[in-house]
Short mmCIF file of C-alpha atoms (C1' of nucleotides) in Angstrom, two decimals:
data_model
loop_
_atom_site.label_atom_id
_atom_site.label_comp_id
_atom_site.label_asym_id
_atom_site.label_seq_id
_atom_site.Cartn_x
_atom_site.Cartn_y
_atom_site.Cartn_z
CA UNK A 508 0.00 0.00 0.00
CA UNK A 509 0.85 3.60 -0.07
CA UNK A 510 2.26 5.47 -2.95
CA UNK A 511 3.07 8.72 -1.34
CA UNK A 512 3.20 11.49 -3.89
CA UNK A 513 6.08 13.51 -2.47
CA UNK A 514 5.35 17.19 -2.20
CA UNK A 515 7.46 18.01 -5.20
CA UNK A 516 8.91 15.38 -7.42
CA UNK A 517 10.96 16.53 -10.35
CA UNK A 518 10.60 14.40 -13.38
CA UNK A 519 7.26 12.62 -13.44
CA UNK A 520 7.09 12.00 -17.14
CA UNK A 521 5.76 13.86 -20.07
CA UNK A 522 7.79 15.29 -22.85
CA UNK A 523 7.76 18.98 -22.01
CA UNK A 524 9.62 18.22 -18.80
CA UNK A 525 7.18 19.71 -16.35
CA UNK A 526 7.27 18.72 -12.73
CA UNK A 527 4.06 18.07 -10.89
CA UNK A 528 4.21 21.41 -9.15
CA UNK A 529 4.18 23.28 -12.45
CA UNK A 530 1.33 21.20 -13.77
CA UNK A 531 -0.69 22.00 -10.66
CA UNK A 532 -0.04 25.70 -11.17
CA UNK A 533 -0.90 25.70 -14.85
CA UNK A 534 -4.15 23.78 -14.62
CA UNK A 535 -5.17 25.71 -11.56
CA UNK A 536 -4.50 28.99 -13.34
CA UNK A 537 -6.61 27.88 -16.28
CA UNK A 538 -9.46 26.69 -14.08
CA UNK A 539 -10.93 30.17 -13.75
CA UNK A 540 -13.01 32.04 -16.31
CA UNK A 541 -11.69 35.44 -15.49
CA UNK A 542 -8.12 34.27 -15.86
CA UNK A 543 -8.87 32.56 -19.16
CA UNK A 544 -10.53 35.75 -20.26
CA UNK A 545 -7.43 37.71 -19.32
CA UNK A 546 -5.36 35.29 -21.37
CA UNK A 547 -7.60 36.09 -24.31
CA UNK A 548 -7.30 39.82 -23.83
CA UNK A 549 -3.55 39.95 -23.48
CA UNK A 550 -3.23 37.68 -26.50
CA UNK A 551 -4.48 40.61 -28.53
CA UNK A 552 -1.69 42.79 -27.27
CA UNK A 553 0.08 43.74 -24.09
CA UNK A 554 -2.10 45.41 -21.51
CA UNK A 555 -1.28 47.05 -18.23
CA UNK A 556 -2.93 45.69 -15.12
CA UNK A 557 -5.02 48.85 -14.92
CA UNK A 558 -6.11 48.38 -18.50
CA UNK A 559 -7.24 44.89 -17.63
CA UNK A 560 -8.89 45.88 -14.37
CA UNK A 561 -10.97 48.51 -16.15
CA UNK A 562 -12.59 45.77 -18.21
CA UNK A 563 -13.95 43.78 -15.27
CA UNK A 564 -16.34 44.45 -12.48
CA UNK A 565 -14.00 43.37 -9.74
CA UNK A 566 -11.39 45.51 -8.03
CA UNK A 567 -7.95 46.34 -9.31
CA UNK A 568 -6.40 44.19 -6.58
CA UNK A 569 -8.51 41.21 -7.60
CA UNK A 570 -7.27 41.45 -11.18
CA UNK A 571 -3.76 41.94 -9.90
CA UNK A 572 -4.09 38.66 -8.04
CA UNK A 573 -5.41 36.88 -11.12
CA UNK A 574 -2.47 38.14 -13.14
CA UNK A 575 -0.19 36.99 -10.36
CA UNK A 576 -1.65 33.49 -10.54
CA UNK A 577 -1.11 33.43 -14.29
CA UNK A 578 2.40 34.72 -13.81
CA UNK A 579 3.31 32.07 -11.23
CA UNK A 580 2.16 29.49 -13.76
CA UNK A 581 4.37 31.17 -16.36
CA UNK A 582 1.37 31.69 -18.58
CA UNK A 583 2.06 35.41 -18.75
CA UNK A 584 5.01 37.65 -18.10
CA UNK A 585 5.15 41.24 -16.95
CA UNK A 586 7.37 43.86 -18.46
CA UNK A 587 7.91 47.21 -16.83
CA UNK A 588 7.14 50.27 -18.91
CA UNK A 589 7.42 53.49 -16.99
CA UNK A 590 4.88 53.53 -14.23
CA UNK A 591 2.97 50.60 -15.55
CA UNK A 592 3.62 46.92 -16.05
CA UNK A 593 2.54 45.42 -19.28
CA UNK A 594 1.18 41.89 -19.20
CA UNK A 595 1.79 39.66 -22.15
CA UNK A 596 1.12 36.00 -22.50
CA UNK A 597 3.83 33.42 -22.77
CA UNK A 598 3.17 31.20 -25.77
CA UNK A 599 5.94 28.84 -24.76
CA UNK A 600 4.18 27.67 -21.60
CA UNK A 601 0.90 27.44 -23.42
CA UNK A 602 2.50 25.28 -26.05
CA UNK A 603 4.10 23.07 -23.47
CA UNK A 604 0.81 22.80 -21.60
CA UNK A 605 -0.99 21.74 -24.75
CA UNK A 606 1.63 19.12 -25.46
CA UNK A 607 1.40 17.97 -21.88
CA UNK A 608 -2.32 17.45 -21.99
CA UNK A 609 -2.03 15.73 -25.35
CA UNK A 610 0.55 13.44 -23.79
CA UNK A 611 -1.74 12.73 -20.85
CA UNK A 612 -4.50 11.95 -23.27
CA UNK A 613 -2.29 9.61 -25.22
CA UNK A 614 -1.09 7.77 -22.15
CA UNK A 615 -4.38 7.67 -20.32
CA UNK A 616 -6.40 6.50 -23.27
CA UNK A 617 -3.96 4.20 -25.01
CA UNK A 618 -3.92 1.91 -22.05
CA UNK A 619 -7.62 1.90 -21.69
CA UNK A 620 -7.81 0.58 -25.21
CA UNK A 621 -5.20 -2.08 -24.55
CA UNK A 622 -7.00 -3.16 -21.41
CA UNK A 623 -10.31 -2.78 -23.10
CA UNK A 624 -9.31 -5.46 -25.55
CA UNK A 625 -8.49 -7.84 -22.76
CA UNK A 626 -11.71 -7.13 -20.97
CA UNK A 627 -13.72 -7.48 -24.13
CA UNK A 628 -12.73 -11.03 -24.75
CA UNK A 629 -16.31 -11.97 -25.38
CA UNK A 630 -16.80 -9.28 -27.95
CA UNK A 631 -14.30 -10.52 -30.44
CA UNK A 632 -15.46 -8.30 -33.23
CA UNK A 633 -15.12 -5.16 -31.19
CA UNK A 634 -11.43 -5.79 -30.93
CA UNK A 635 -10.96 -4.63 -34.45
CA UNK A 636 -11.93 -1.09 -33.69
CA UNK A 637 -9.29 1.25 -34.85
CA UNK B 563 -16.92 49.55 -19.52
CA UNK B 564 -17.22 46.30 -17.69
CA UNK B 565 -17.57 42.93 -19.26
CA UNK B 566 -19.17 40.96 -16.53
CA UNK B 567 -18.68 37.26 -17.09
CA UNK B 568 -22.15 35.94 -16.27
CA UNK B 569 -22.16 33.07 -13.82
CA UNK B 570 -22.76 30.53 -16.52
CA UNK B 571 -22.70 31.38 -20.17
CA UNK B 572 -23.40 28.61 -22.56
CA UNK B 573 -21.43 28.78 -25.73
CA UNK B 574 -18.27 30.82 -25.29
CA UNK B 575 -16.37 29.46 -28.24
CA UNK B 576 -14.16 26.51 -28.79
CA UNK B 577 -14.85 23.61 -31.04
CA UNK B 578 -15.75 20.89 -28.56
CA UNK B 579 -18.70 22.93 -27.41
CA UNK B 580 -17.83 23.22 -23.76
CA UNK B 581 -19.40 25.87 -21.64
CA UNK B 582 -17.27 27.79 -19.18
CA UNK B 583 -18.61 25.82 -16.26
CA UNK B 584 -17.37 22.55 -17.72
CA UNK B 585 -13.99 24.01 -18.51
CA UNK B 586 -13.68 25.19 -14.91
CA UNK B 587 -14.52 21.70 -13.67
CA UNK B 588 -12.12 19.93 -16.01
CA UNK B 589 -9.10 22.11 -15.38
CA UNK B 590 -9.80 22.17 -11.69
CA UNK B 591 -10.03 18.40 -11.62
CA UNK B 592 -6.71 18.10 -13.42
CA UNK B 593 -4.99 20.61 -11.15
CA UNK B 594 -4.30 18.03 -8.49
CA UNK B 595 -1.57 15.40 -8.48
CA UNK B 596 -3.55 12.76 -6.71
CA UNK B 597 -6.39 13.09 -9.17
CA UNK B 598 -4.03 12.96 -12.14
CA UNK B 599 -2.49 9.91 -10.58
CA UNK B 600 -5.90 8.31 -10.26
CA UNK B 601 -6.50 9.03 -13.93
CA UNK B 602 -3.32 7.16 -14.69
CA UNK B 603 -4.28 4.19 -12.57
CA UNK B 604 -7.77 3.76 -13.91
CA UNK B 605 -6.42 4.11 -17.43
CA UNK B 606 -4.78 0.73 -16.88
CA UNK B 607 -8.10 -0.83 -16.10
CA UNK B 608 -11.19 -0.26 -14.04
CA UNK B 609 -10.62 -0.08 -10.33
CA UNK B 610 -13.01 0.08 -7.42
CA UNK B 611 -12.77 3.05 -5.09
CA UNK B 612 -11.42 0.75 -2.40
CA UNK B 613 -8.78 -0.53 -4.79
CA UNK B 614 -7.74 3.03 -5.43
CA UNK B 615 -7.86 4.07 -1.79
CA UNK B 616 -5.56 1.22 -0.81
CA UNK B 617 -2.86 2.72 -3.01
CA UNK B 618 -2.72 6.08 -1.25
CA UNK B 619 -1.94 7.29 2.19
CA UNK B 620 -5.10 9.27 2.61
CA UNK B 621 -8.43 7.98 3.81
CA UNK B 622 -11.01 6.16 1.76
CA UNK B 623 -13.33 9.16 1.98
CA UNK B 624 -10.63 11.44 0.63
CA UNK B 625 -10.16 9.26 -2.43
CA UNK B 626 -13.89 8.99 -2.78
CA UNK B 627 -14.04 12.77 -2.96
CA UNK B 628 -11.27 12.92 -5.53
CA UNK B 629 -13.12 10.43 -7.69
CA UNK B 630 -16.23 12.51 -7.24
CA UNK B 631 -14.41 15.61 -8.51
CA UNK B 632 -13.19 13.68 -11.54
CA UNK B 633 -16.69 12.36 -12.10
CA UNK B 634 -18.32 15.80 -11.95
CA UNK B 635 -15.83 16.86 -14.62
CA UNK B 636 -16.85 13.82 -16.68
CA UNK B 637 -13.26 12.64 -16.71
CA UNK B 638 -14.28 9.30 -15.23
CA UNK B 639 -17.47 7.32 -14.93
CA UNK B 640 -18.57 4.84 -12.31
CA UNK B 641 -20.19 1.54 -13.06
CA UNK B 642 -21.82 -0.57 -10.39
CA UNK B 643 -20.59 -4.14 -10.04
CA UNK B 644 -22.08 -5.95 -7.11
CA UNK B 645 -21.08 -4.23 -3.93
CA UNK B 646 -18.43 -2.12 -5.52
CA UNK B 647 -18.32 0.66 -8.04
CA UNK B 648 -15.73 0.44 -10.73
CA UNK B 649 -14.12 3.66 -11.86
CA UNK B 650 -13.07 3.98 -15.44
CA UNK B 651 -11.85 6.99 -17.28
CA UNK B 652 -13.79 8.70 -19.99
CA UNK B 653 -11.57 9.15 -23.03
CA UNK B 654 -14.17 11.30 -24.71
CA UNK B 655 -13.86 14.15 -22.22
CA UNK B 656 -10.12 13.85 -22.22
CA UNK B 657 -10.08 14.13 -25.96
CA UNK B 658 -12.37 17.13 -25.90
CA UNK B 659 -10.24 18.75 -23.21
CA UNK B 660 -7.12 18.27 -25.28
CA UNK B 661 -8.78 19.78 -28.30
CA UNK B 662 -10.02 22.61 -26.16
CA UNK B 663 -6.59 23.49 -24.85
CA UNK B 664 -5.14 23.19 -28.34
CA UNK B 665 -7.79 25.60 -29.51
CA UNK B 666 -6.99 27.99 -26.70
CA UNK B 667 -3.37 27.77 -27.64
CA UNK B 668 -4.15 28.47 -31.25
CA UNK B 669 -6.31 31.46 -30.46
CA UNK B 670 -4.17 32.89 -27.70
CA UNK B 671 -0.89 32.63 -29.50
CA UNK B 672 -1.84 33.36 -33.07
CA UNK B 673 -2.85 36.84 -32.15
CA UNK B 674 0.17 37.52 -30.07
CA UNK B 675 2.31 36.92 -33.11
CA UNK B 676 0.24 39.17 -35.31
CA UNK B 677 0.13 41.82 -32.64
CA UNK B 678 3.76 41.37 -31.83
CA UNK B 679 4.70 42.63 -35.24
CA UNK B 680 2.38 45.57 -34.92
CA UNK B 681 3.75 46.47 -31.53
CA UNK B 682 7.27 46.29 -32.80
CA UNK B 683 6.34 48.85 -35.38
CA UNK B 684 4.55 51.26 -33.12
CA UNK B 685 7.02 51.00 -30.31
CA UNK B 686 7.41 54.73 -30.68
CA UNK B 687 3.79 55.70 -30.35
CA UNK B 688 3.09 53.88 -27.10
CA UNK B 689 2.28 57.23 -25.62
CA UNK B 690 -1.00 57.58 -27.37
CA UNK B 691 -2.35 54.28 -26.01
CA UNK B 692 -2.25 55.21 -22.37
"C1'" DC C 142 6.81 70.65 -6.67
"C1'" DA C 143 2.14 68.71 -6.32
"C1'" DA C 144 -1.37 65.97 -8.08
"C1'" DA C 145 -2.66 62.04 -10.47
"C1'" DC C 146 -1.66 57.43 -11.85
"C1'" DC C 147 -0.07 52.73 -11.43
"C1'" DT C 148 1.48 48.96 -8.84
"C1'" DA C 149 2.53 46.14 -4.70
"C1'" DC C 150 1.18 44.35 -0.58
"C1'" DA C 151 -0.97 43.81 3.99
"C1'" DA C 152 -5.08 42.76 6.55
"C1'" DC C 153 -9.37 41.11 6.64
"C1'" DC C 154 -13.71 38.32 5.27
"C1'" DA C 155 -16.54 34.61 3.12
"C1'" DT C 156 -16.47 30.51 0.60
"C1'" DT C 157 -14.45 26.39 -1.08
"C1'" DT C 158 -11.34 22.70 -0.76
"C1'" DA C 159 -9.02 18.71 1.00
"C1'" DG C 160 -8.67 16.23 4.61
"C1'" DT C 161 -10.53 13.75 8.86
"C1'" DT C 162 -13.90 10.50 11.61
"C1'" DG C 163 -18.17 8.38 12.18
"C1'" DT C 164 -22.55 6.31 10.82
"C1'" DA C 165 -25.79 4.00 7.87
"C1'" DA C 166 -27.01 0.98 4.03
"C1'" DC C 167 -26.25 -2.50 0.80
"C1'" DT C 168 -23.81 -6.82 -1.06
"C1'" DT C 169 -21.28 -10.85 -0.80
"C1'" DA C 170 -18.97 -14.69 1.65
"C1'" DG C 171 -19.14 -18.21 5.22
"C1'" DC D 620 -28.21 -15.33 9.31
"C1'" DT D 621 -23.99 -13.06 10.50
"C1'" DA D 622 -19.84 -10.94 9.48
"C1'" DA D 623 -16.99 -8.59 6.51
"C1'" DG D 624 -16.45 -5.57 2.60
"C1'" DT D 625 -17.82 -1.48 -0.06
"C1'" DT D 626 -19.93 2.74 -0.73
"C1'" DA D 627 -22.36 7.11 0.50
"C1'" DC D 628 -22.82 10.89 3.21
"C1'" DA D 629 -22.84 14.02 7.25
"C1'" DA D 630 -20.22 16.85 10.35
"C1'" DC D 631 -16.12 18.88 11.47
"C1'" DT D 632 -11.30 21.22 10.87
"C1'" DA D 633 -7.48 23.55 8.59
"C1'" DA D 634 -5.85 25.69 4.75
"C1'" DA D 635 -6.36 27.86 0.30
"C1'" DT D 636 -9.01 30.89 -2.74
"C1'" DG D 637 -11.19 34.96 -4.42
"C1'" DG D 638 -12.77 38.93 -3.07
"C1'" DT D 639 -12.55 43.48 -0.46
"C1'" DT D 640 -10.33 48.06 1.44
"C1'" DG D 641 -6.46 50.62 2.76
"C1'" DT D 642 -1.70 52.15 2.65
"C1'" DA D 643 2.73 53.08 0.73
"C1'" DG D 644 6.11 53.83 -3.01
"C1'" DG D 645 7.53 54.84 -7.65
"C1'" DT D 646 6.53 57.53 -12.14
"C1'" DT D 647 4.44 60.93 -15.03
"C1'" DT D 648 2.22 65.12 -15.98
"C1'" DG D 649 0.93 69.83 -15.37
#
DNA sequence: CAAACCTACAACCATTTAGTTGTAACTTAG
DNA sequence: CTAAGTTACAACTAAATGGTTGTAGGTTTG
């Protein structure tokens, strides 16, 4: 019994070389509408935090926190420009995240098919799917 | 100005036809190591909740809750088999989620490239944006 | 310089989350 | 039938989350 899942284990597996911590951060960052919306807005061009905050009902500080969550996940970066900080998204992380999920899909579903065949012994025809 | 983000807005955009609520659930479900680990285990074949719970340090109820989170996100389904419920993953949702993220990537990064060129050009007239 | 603007961050609040233990109900094995 | 195994769910706790307001510091602008 007992697997353990150490608090932070480098490695894990998929191609892009994420560790579990990063994956947690990325998926968590994406699991919020407002943050996804921010990703969409900054994808159309850098925006200052104030610019962003003006477009939502919530407070400046709330948007600042959302940006911070995206930044910790490396989904956006901030660049200082005079008195403001311009937020831009980071296509690299997004690309890696997409590859990661695709890899998860591949791994998690390939095996189900392999096992599925074993389980479906009685349905011999079904085995030919794909 | 104010955009608003209604509590639940059907539609939104990407191909697989998710609504924002579903996307929240899916990314949230994936933003946890233990749950991702469970996805990996059940991908190798159906497992009862007890089977799963035996492989972790936490309580049965904790694993039961994790499975419940995965189930609400439609990432797994449960099938009753006598006194136990067998958990299996749902490749369909996983596939849709992968497509979704790929679509996000496409949309969020395509524009940054297009805009990037524009911004490079008007580096000098940043003043007027303010 | 002074006022306005932008950002960071602390402190606080309400809700959700992840975990616990305990209890009840159902199913299978002896 | 009884006992053991499996699941569901309630009640509780601690920590994290998403939101607020307020304060302070740096940067423009007038």
